[in-house]
Coordinates of C-alpha atoms and ligand atoms in Angstrom, one line a residue:
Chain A
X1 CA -53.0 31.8 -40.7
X2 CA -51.9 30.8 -37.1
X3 CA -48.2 31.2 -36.7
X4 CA -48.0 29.8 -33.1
X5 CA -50.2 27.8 -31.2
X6 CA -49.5 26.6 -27.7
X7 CA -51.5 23.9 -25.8
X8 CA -51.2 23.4 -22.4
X9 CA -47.6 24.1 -21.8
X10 CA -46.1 23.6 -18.2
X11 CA -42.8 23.2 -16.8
X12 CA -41.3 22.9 -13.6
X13 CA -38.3 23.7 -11.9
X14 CA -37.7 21.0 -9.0
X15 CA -40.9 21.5 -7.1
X16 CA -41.5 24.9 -8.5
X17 CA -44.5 25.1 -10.5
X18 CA -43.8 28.2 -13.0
X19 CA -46.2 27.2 -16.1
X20 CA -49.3 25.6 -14.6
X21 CA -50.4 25.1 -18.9
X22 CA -50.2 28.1 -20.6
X23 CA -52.8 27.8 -23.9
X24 CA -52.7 30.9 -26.4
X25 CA -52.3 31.6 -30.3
X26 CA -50.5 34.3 -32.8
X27 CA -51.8 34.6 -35.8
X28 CA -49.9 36.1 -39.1
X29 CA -49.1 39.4 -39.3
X30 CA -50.8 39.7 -35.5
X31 CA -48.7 41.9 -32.7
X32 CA -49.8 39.6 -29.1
X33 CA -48.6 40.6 -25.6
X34 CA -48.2 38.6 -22.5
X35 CA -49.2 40.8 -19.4
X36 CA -48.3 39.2 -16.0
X37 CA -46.8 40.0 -12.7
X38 CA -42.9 39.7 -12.0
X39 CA -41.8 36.1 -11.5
X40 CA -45.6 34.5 -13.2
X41 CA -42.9 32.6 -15.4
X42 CA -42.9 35.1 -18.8
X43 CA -39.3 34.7 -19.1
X44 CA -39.5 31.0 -19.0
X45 CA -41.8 30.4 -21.5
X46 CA -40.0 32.0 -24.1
X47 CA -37.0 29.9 -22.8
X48 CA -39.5 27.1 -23.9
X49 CA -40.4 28.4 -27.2
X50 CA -36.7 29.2 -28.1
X51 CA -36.0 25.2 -27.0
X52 CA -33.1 26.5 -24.6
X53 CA -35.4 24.2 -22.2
X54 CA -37.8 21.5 -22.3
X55 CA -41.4 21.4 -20.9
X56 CA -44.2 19.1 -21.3
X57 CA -47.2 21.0 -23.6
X58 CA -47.9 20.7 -27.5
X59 CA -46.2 23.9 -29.5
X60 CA -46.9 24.2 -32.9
X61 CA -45.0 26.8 -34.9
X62 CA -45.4 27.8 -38.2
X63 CA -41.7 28.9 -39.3
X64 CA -38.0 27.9 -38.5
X65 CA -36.9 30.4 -35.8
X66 CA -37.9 33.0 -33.8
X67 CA -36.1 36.2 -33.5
X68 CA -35.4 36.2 -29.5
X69 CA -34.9 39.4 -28.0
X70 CA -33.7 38.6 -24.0
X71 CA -34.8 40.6 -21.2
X72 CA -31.5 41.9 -21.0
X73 CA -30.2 43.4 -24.1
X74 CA -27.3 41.2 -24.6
X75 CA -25.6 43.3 -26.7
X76 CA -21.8 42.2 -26.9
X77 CA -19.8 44.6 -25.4
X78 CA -17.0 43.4 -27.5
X79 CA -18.8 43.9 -30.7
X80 CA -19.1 47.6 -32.1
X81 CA -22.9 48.4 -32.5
X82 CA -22.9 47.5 -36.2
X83 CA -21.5 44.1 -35.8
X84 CA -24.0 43.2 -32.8
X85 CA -26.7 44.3 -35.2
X86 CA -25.3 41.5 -38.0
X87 CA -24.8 38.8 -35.1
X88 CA -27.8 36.8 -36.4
X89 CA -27.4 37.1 -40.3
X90 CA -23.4 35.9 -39.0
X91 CA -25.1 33.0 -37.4
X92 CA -27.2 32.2 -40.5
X93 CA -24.2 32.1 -42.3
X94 CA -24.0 35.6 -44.1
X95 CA -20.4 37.0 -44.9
X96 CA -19.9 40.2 -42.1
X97 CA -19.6 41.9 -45.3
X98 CA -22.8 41.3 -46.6
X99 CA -24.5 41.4 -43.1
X100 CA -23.1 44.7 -42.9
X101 CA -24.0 45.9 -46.3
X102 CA -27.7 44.4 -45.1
X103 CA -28.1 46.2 -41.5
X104 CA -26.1 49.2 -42.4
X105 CA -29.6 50.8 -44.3
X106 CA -31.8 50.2 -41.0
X107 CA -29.9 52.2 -38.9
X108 CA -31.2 55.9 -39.3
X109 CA -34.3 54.2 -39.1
X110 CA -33.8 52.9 -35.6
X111 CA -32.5 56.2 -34.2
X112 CA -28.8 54.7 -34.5
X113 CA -27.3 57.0 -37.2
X114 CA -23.5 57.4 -36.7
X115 CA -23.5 55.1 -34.1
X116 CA -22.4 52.2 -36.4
X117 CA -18.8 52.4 -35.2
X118 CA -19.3 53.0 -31.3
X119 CA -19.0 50.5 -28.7
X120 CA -22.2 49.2 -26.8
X121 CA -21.2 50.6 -23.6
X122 CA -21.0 54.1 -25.9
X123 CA -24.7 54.0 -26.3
X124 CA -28.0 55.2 -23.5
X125 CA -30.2 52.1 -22.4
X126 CA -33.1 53.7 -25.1
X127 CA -30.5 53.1 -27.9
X128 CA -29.3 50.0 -26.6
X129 CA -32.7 48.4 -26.5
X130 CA -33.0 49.9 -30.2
X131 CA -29.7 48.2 -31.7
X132 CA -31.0 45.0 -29.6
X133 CA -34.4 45.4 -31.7
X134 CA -32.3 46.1 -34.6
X135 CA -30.2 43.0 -34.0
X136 CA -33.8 40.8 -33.5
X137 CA -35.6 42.2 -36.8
X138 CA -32.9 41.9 -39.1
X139 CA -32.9 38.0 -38.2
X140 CA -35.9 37.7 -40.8
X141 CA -37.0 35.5 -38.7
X142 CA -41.0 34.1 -39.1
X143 CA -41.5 35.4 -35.6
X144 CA -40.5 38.0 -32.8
X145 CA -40.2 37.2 -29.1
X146 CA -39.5 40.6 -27.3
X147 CA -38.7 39.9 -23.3
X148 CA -39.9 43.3 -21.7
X149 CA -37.6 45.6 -24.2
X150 CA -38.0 48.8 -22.5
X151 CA -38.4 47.4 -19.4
X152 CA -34.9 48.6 -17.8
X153 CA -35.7 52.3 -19.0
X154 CA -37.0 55.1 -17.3
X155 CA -40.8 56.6 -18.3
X156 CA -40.0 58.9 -20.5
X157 CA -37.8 56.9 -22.6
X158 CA -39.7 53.9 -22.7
X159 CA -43.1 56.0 -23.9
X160 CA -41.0 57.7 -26.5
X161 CA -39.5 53.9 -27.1
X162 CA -43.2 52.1 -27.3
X163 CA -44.5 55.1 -29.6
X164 CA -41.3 54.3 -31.5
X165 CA -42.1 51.0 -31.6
X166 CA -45.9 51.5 -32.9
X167 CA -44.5 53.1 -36.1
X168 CA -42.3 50.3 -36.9
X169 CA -44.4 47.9 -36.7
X170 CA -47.0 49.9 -39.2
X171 CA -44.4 50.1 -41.4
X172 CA -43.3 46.3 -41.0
X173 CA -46.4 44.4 -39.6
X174 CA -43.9 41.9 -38.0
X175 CA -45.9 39.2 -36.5
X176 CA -44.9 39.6 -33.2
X177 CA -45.3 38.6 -29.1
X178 CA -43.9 40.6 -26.7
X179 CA -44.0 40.4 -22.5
X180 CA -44.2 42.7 -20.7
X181 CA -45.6 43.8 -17.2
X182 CA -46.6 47.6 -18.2
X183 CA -50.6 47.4 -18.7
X184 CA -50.1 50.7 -21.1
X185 CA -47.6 49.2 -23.4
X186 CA -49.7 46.1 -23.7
X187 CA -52.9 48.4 -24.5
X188 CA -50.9 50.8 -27.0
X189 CA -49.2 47.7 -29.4
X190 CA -51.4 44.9 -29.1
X191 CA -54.0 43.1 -31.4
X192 CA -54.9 40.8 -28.1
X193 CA -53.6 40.6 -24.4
X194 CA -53.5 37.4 -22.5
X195 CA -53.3 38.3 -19.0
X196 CA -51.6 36.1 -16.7
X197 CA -51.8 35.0 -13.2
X198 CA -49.2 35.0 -10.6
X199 CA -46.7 31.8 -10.2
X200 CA -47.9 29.3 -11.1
X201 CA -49.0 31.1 -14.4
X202 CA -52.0 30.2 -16.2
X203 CA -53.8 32.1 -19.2
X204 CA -56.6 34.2 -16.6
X205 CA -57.9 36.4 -19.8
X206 CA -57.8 37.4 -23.3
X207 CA -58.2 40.5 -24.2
X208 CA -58.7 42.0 -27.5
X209 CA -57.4 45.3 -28.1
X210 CA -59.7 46.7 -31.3
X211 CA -58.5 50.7 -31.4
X212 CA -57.1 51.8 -34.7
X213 CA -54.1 52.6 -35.4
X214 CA -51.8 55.0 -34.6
X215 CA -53.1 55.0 -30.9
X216 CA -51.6 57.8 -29.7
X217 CA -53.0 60.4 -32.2
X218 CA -56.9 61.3 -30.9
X219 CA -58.4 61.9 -26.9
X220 CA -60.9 59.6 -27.5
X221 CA -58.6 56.6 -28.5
X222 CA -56.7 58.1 -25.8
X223 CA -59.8 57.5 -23.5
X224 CA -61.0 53.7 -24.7
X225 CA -57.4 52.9 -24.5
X226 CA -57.4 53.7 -20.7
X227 CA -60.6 51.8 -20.0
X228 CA -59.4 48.9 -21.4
X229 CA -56.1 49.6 -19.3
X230 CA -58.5 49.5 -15.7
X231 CA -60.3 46.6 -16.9
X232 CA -56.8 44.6 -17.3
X233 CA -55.4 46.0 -14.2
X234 CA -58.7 44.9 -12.3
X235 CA -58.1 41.4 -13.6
X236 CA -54.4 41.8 -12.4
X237 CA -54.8 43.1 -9.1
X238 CA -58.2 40.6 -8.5
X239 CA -56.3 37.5 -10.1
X240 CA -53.6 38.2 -8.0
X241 CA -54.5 38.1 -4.6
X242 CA -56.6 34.9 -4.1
X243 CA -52.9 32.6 -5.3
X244 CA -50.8 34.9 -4.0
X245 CA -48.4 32.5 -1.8
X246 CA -46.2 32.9 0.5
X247 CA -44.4 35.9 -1.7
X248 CA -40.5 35.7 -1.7
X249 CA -40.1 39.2 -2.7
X250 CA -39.3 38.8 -6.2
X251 CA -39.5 42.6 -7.6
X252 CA -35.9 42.3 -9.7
Chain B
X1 CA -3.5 64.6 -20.9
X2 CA -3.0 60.4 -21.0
X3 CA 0.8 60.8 -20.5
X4 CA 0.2 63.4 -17.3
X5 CA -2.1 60.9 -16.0
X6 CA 0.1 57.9 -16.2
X7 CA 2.9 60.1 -14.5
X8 CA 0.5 60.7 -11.9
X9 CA -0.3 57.1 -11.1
X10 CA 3.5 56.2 -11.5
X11 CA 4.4 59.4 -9.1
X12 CA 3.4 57.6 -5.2
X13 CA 5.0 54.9 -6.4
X14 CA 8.3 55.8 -8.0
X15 CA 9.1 58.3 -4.6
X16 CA 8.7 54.8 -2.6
X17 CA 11.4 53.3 -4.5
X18 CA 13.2 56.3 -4.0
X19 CA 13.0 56.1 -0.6
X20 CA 14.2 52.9 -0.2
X21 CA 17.0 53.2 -2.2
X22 CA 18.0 56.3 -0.4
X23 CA 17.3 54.6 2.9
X24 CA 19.2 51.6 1.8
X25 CA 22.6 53.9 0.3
X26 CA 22.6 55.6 3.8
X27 CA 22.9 52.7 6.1
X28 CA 25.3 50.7 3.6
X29 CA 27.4 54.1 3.6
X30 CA 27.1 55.4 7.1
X31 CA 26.2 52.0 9.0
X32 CA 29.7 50.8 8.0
X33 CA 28.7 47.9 6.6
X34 CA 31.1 45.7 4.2
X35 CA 30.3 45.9 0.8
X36 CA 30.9 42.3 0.7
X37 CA 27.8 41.7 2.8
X38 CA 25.5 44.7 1.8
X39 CA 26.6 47.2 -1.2
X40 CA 24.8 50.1 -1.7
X41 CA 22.7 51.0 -4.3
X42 CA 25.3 53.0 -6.1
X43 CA 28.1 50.7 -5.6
X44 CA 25.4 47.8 -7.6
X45 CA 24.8 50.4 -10.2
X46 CA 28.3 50.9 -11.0
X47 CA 28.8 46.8 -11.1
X48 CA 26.7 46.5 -13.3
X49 CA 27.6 48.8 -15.8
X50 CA 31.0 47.2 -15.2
X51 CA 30.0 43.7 -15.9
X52 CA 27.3 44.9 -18.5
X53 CA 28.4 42.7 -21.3
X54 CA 28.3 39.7 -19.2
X55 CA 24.9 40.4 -17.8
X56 CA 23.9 41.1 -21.2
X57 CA 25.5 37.5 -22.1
X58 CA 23.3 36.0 -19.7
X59 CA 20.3 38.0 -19.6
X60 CA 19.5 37.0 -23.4
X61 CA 19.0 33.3 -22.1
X62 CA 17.2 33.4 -20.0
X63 CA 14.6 36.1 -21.8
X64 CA 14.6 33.4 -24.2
X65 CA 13.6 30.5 -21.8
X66 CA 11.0 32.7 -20.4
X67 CA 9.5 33.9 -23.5
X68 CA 9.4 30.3 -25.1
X69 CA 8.0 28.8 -21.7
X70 CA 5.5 31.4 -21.2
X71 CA 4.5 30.7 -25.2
X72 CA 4.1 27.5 -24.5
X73 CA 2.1 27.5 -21.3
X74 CA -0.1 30.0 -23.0
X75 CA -1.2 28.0 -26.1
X76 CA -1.2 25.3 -23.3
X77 CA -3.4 26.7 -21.2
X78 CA -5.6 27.7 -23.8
X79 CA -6.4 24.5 -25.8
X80 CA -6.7 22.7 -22.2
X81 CA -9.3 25.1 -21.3
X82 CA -11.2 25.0 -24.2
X83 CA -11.5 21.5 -24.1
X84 CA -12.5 21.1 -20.6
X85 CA -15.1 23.7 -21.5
X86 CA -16.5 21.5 -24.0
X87 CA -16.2 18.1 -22.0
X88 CA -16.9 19.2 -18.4
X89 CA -16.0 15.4 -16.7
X90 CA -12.2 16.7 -18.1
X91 CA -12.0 19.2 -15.4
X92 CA -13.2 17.3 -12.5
X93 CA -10.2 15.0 -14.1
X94 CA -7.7 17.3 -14.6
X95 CA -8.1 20.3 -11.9
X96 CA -7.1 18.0 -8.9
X97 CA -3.8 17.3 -11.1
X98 CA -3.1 21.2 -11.6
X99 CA -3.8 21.9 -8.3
X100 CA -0.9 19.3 -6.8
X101 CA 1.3 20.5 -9.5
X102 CA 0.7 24.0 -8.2
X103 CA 2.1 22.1 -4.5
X104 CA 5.5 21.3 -5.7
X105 CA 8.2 23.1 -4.1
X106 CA 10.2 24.4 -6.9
X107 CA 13.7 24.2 -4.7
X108 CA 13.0 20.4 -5.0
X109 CA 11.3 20.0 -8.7
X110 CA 14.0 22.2 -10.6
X111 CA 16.4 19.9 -10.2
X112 CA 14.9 17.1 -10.7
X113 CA 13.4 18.7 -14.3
X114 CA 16.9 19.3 -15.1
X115 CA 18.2 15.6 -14.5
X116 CA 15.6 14.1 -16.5
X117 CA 15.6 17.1 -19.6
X118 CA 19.4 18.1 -19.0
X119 CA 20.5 21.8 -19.4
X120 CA 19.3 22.8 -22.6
X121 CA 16.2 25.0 -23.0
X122 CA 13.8 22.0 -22.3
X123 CA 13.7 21.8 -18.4
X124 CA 13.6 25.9 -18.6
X125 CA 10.3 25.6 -20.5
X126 CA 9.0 23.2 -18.5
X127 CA 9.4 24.8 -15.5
X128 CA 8.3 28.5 -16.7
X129 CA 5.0 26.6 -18.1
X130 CA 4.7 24.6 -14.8
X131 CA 4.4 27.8 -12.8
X132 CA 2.6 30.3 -15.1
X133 CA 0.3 27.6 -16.6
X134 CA -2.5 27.2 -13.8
X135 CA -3.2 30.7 -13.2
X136 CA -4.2 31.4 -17.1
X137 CA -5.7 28.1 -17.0
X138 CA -8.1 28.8 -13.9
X139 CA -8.4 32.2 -15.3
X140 CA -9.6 31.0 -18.7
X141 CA -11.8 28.1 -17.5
X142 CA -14.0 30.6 -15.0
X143 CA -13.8 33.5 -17.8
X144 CA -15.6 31.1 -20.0
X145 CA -18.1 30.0 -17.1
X146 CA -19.0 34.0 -16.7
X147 CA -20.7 34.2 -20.0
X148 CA -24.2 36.1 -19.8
X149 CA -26.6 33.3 -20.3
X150 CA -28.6 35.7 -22.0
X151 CA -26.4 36.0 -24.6
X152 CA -25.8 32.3 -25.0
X153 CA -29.3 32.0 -25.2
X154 CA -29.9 34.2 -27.4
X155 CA -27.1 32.4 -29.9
X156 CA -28.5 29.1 -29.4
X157 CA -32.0 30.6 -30.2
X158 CA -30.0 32.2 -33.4
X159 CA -28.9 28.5 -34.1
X160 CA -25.7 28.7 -33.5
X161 CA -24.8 25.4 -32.0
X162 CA -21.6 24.9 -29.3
X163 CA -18.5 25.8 -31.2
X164 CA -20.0 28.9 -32.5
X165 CA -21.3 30.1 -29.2
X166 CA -17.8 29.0 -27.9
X167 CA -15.9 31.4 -30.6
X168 CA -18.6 33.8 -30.4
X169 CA -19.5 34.5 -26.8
X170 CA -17.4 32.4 -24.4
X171 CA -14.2 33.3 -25.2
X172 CA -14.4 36.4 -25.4
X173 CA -16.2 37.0 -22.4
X174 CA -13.2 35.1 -20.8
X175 CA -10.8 37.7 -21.9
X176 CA -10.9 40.1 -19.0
X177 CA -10.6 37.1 -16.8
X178 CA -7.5 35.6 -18.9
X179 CA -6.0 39.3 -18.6
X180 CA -5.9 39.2 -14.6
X181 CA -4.4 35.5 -15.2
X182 CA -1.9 36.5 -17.4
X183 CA -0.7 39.4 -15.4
X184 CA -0.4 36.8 -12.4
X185 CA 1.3 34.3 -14.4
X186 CA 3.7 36.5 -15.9
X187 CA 5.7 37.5 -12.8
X188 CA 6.2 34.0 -12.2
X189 CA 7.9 33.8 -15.1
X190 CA 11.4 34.9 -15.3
X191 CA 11.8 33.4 -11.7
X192 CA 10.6 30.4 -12.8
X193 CA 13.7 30.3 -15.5
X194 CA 15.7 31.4 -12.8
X195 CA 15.1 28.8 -10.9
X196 CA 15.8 26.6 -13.6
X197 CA 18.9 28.1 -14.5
X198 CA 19.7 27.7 -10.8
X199 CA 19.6 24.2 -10.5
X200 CA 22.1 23.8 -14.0
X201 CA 22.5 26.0 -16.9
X202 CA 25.6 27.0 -19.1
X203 CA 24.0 30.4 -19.3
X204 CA 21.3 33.1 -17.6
X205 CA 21.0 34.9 -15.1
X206 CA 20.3 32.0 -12.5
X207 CA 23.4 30.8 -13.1
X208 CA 25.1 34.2 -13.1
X209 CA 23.8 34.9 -9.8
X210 CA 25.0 31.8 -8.3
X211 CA 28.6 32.2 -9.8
X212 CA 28.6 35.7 -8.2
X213 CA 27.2 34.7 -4.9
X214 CA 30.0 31.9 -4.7
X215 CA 32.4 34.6 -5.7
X216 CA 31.5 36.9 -2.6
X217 CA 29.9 39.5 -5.0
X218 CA 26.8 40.5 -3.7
X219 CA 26.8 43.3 -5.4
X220 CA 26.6 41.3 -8.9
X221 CA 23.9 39.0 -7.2
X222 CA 21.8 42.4 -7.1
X223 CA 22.7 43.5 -10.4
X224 CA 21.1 40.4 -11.8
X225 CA 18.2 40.6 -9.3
X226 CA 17.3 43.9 -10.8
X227 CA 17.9 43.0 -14.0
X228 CA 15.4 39.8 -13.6
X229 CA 13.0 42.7 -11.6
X230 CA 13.2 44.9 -15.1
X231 CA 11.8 41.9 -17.0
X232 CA 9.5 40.9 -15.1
X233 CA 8.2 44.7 -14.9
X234 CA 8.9 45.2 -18.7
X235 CA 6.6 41.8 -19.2
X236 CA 3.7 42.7 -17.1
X237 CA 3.8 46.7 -19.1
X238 CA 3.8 44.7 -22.4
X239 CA 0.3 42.2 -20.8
X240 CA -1.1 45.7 -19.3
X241 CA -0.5 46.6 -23.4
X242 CA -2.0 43.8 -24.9
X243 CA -5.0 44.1 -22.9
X244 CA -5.5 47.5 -23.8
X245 CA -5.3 46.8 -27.1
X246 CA -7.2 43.3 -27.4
X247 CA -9.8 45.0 -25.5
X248 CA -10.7 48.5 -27.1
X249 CA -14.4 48.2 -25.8
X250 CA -13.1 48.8 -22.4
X251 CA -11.5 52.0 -23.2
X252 CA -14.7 53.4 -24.8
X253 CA -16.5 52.8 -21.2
X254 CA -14.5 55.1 -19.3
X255 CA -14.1 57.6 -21.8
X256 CA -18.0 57.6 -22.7
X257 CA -18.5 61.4 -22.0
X258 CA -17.4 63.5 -24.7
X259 CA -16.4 61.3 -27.5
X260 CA -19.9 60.8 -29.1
X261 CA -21.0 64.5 -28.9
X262 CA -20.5 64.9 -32.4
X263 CA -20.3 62.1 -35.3
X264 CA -18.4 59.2 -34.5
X265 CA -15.7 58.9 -37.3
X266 CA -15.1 55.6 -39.6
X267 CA -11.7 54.8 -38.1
X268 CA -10.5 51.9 -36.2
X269 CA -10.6 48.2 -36.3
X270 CA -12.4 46.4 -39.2
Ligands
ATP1 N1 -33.4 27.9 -14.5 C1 -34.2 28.1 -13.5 N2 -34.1 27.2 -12.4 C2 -34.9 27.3 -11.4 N3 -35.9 28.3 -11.3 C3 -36.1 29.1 -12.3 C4 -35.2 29.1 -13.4 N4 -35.6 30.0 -14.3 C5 -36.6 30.7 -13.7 N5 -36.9 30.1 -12.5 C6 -38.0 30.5 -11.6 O1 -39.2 30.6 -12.3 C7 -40.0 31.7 -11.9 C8 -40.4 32.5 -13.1 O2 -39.2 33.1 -13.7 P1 -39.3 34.0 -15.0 O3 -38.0 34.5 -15.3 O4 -40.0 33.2 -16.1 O5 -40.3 35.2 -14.5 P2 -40.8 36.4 -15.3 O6 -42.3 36.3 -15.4 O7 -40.1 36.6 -16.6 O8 -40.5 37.6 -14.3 P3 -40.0 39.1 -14.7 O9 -41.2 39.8 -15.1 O10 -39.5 39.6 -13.4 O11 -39.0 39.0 -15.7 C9 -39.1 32.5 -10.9 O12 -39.7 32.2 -9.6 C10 -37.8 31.9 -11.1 O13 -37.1 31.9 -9.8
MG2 MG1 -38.8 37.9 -17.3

């Protein structure tokens, strides 16, 4: 069953073109990345699927909401950990009681044990981008969007974080679609890639990702997983150069 | 350890004061100056203890005009600001308005205030509200304006619609701006009751200062000054206070080493 479907979705800012029609699909159950260079426009069409703007394109979803986890963490500094976690079920119109009683279980699970009390700025950026996961799964949503959530952390971290995140989502089988611009975290998590061009961004490949599951356990999954990393990166780099414009330096 | 540390923040500061003071008692002393034109330190001290029931007397009005005018100007400021956040052609109405108010010389508007209101406790609200009002207001209006967009984003992706993002994430993202407001606003306040009182009161320190000052008691004049100075100081230690308080999240950040080492315990707010 197809969850999300997008057809040609574009959108401009002024005379910026950022989405020059962006086509791809998610199927049920199916965890889909969105590999492309800083500034293609990644950000900015989850701000279209998440309606906090409008572009022209047909976008057919098959749920109520998506669980949207920013680029930034947006935790609440003024919200303990716990109470960040329950912001969504709050939203939906839960008692903080019974949100509480809801996420409280989930913690030890996302590496947040005893942490339920402390303040956000209490916390490193690896568990911050957990209780911002947390905060984005509990949602129940039909759907996740992660924006690049270990993209603010250092290597180490954000392996430990991605291999982390593989095991959740064996357990949970969230149908999810995730950005980001790291070619191995695409390749470890994803059922399929779509690989995008620089600004303006346009769909430049699919690619499917067919390697069992867990994919960090053999050498030889080890191995197929890094050819299929130099294929993608030869479609980045080689898709790159022929558009790239005047470039306004825009590594953030 | 937190009481050292305060005592070393207060300590450049208090041996300032000190100075003066001491500067100040040796030239009214050895500089032969009357004490009608400049007592010294000592000579206020004991004046004041003298005349302490009568300070008191007056004191107590005009804590009260300050208190109810800064109440008001703070429930003021915040239901203007709330609503200009929510109908933004409001401000581009209303913040030219504030900003002329902010242009009246008080010399000339206090007395006026007081021959429209007369000399109850209405023309000392007024004019406490009219001088601490814009600087929360300003303060609230670009605290709410700071917001991380990714968090209102996020909210509006939740489904929360405009209210709730307002109660949720606007205001109190404003806080740490309303908190440098309020400490601005809040040493205008007692000498904006002054000031009041000044232009016609039965009672306060305004009032009690001009009495003395037509007496040819300077010395009283000071008494009051530095009895108007302790408020003002006791004020701003109470919105220091409330800050810390209102904001606990703040203290975690500086104290981040050490605490979570071991198991965080359940206290604390709900
Ligand atoms: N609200 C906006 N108004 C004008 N331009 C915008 C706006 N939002 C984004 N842009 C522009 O659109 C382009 C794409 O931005 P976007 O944030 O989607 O990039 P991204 O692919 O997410 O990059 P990164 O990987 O660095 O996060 C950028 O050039 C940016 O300047
Ligand atoms: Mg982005």
């Amino acid at each position: 069953m197809t969850r999300l479907e997008l057809r040609n979705m574009r959108k401009n800012f002024g005379a910026l073109e950022v989405l020059a029609g962006i086509s791809l699909h998610v199927e049920e159950g199916e965890f889909v990345s969105i590999l492309g260079p800083s500034g293609a426009g990644k950000s900015t069409l989850f701000q279209l699927l998440t309606g906090a703007i409008r572009g022209e394109g047909e976008m057919r979803f098959d749920g109520a909401r998506f669980a949207f986890m920013p680029q930034r963490d947006a935790l609440m500094p003024w919200r303990r950990v716990i109470d960040n976690a329950t912001l969504g079920l709050e939203v939906q119109g839960l008692k903080r009681r019974a949100a509480r009683e809801r996420v409280a279980p989930l913690f030890a699970e996302f590496g947040l044990a005893g942490f339920e009390r402390a303040w956000p700025a209490e916390l490193s950026g690896g568990m911050r981008q957990r209780a911002a996961l947390l905060r984005t799964v509990v949602q129940q949503c039909d759907m996740l969007l992660l924006d690049e959530p270990f993209g603010a952390l250092d290597a180490l971290t954000r392996a430990a974080m991605q291999r982390w995140l593989e095991t959740m989502w064996r357990n949970h089988r969230w149908t999810a679609l995730l950005i980001t611009h790291d070619v191995r975290e695409a390749v470890l998590l994803s059922d399929r890639i779509y690989v995008l061009s620089a600004r303006p961004a346009r769909v430049v490949r699919e690619v499917a990702v067919p390697l069992p599951r867990p994919r960090t356990k053999s050498a030889a999954l080890a191995r197929e997983a890094a050819a299929i990393e130099a294929g993608i990166l030869d479609i980045l780099l080689g898709a790159a150069e022929p558009i790239s414009q005047p470039s306004d330096g825009e590594n953030r | 350890m937190a009481v050292i540390s305060t005592v070393a923040k207060i300590f450049p500061a208090a041996v300032a004061f000190a100075l003066l003071l001491l500067i100040w008692e040796l030239c009214a002393r050895l500089g032969g100056i009357a004490p009608t034109v400049l007592p010294a330190p000592s000579r206020v001290l004991a004046q004041a203890w003298e005349n302490r029931a009568a300070l008191a007397d007056n004191t107590l009005p005009t804590m009260r005009a300050t208190l109810a005018g800064f109440a008001c100007s703070l429930v003021a400021a915040f239901i203007l600001s709330a609503l200009v956040d929510f109908f933004a052609p409001l401000r581009r109405a209303l913040f030219p308005l504030l900003i002329a108010s902010q242009t009246l010389p008080l010399v000339a508007i206090a007395p006026l205030v007081v021959l429209w209101f007369g000399f109850g406790l209405l023309p000392k609200i007024l004019l406490v509200a009219l001088v601490t009002f814009f600087p929360m207001m300003v303060a609230l209006v670009e605290g709410y304006a700071a917001t991380a967009q990714e968090i209102s984003q996020m909210l509006a992706a939740m489904g929360a619609g405009r209210r709730r993002i307002f109660w949720l994430a606007r205001s109190p993202s404003a806080l740490p701006y309303f908190f440098a407001g309020l400490r601005i606003s809040i040493t205008y306040a007692v000498v904006g009751a002054i000031f009041a009182e000044y232009a016609g009161a039965a009672k306060g320190l305004g009032i009690y200062m001009l009495s003395a000052k037509n007496n040819f008691r300077p010395d009283l004049v000071l008494a009051a000054v530095a009895v108007s100075s302790a408020l003002t100081l006791t004020l701003f230690g109470l919105a220091v206070l409330a800050q810390r308080l209102a904001m606990p999240w703040e203290n975690a950040k500086s104290d981040r080493a050490g605490r979570y080492g071991d198991k965080p315990s359940g206290e604390g707010r709900p």
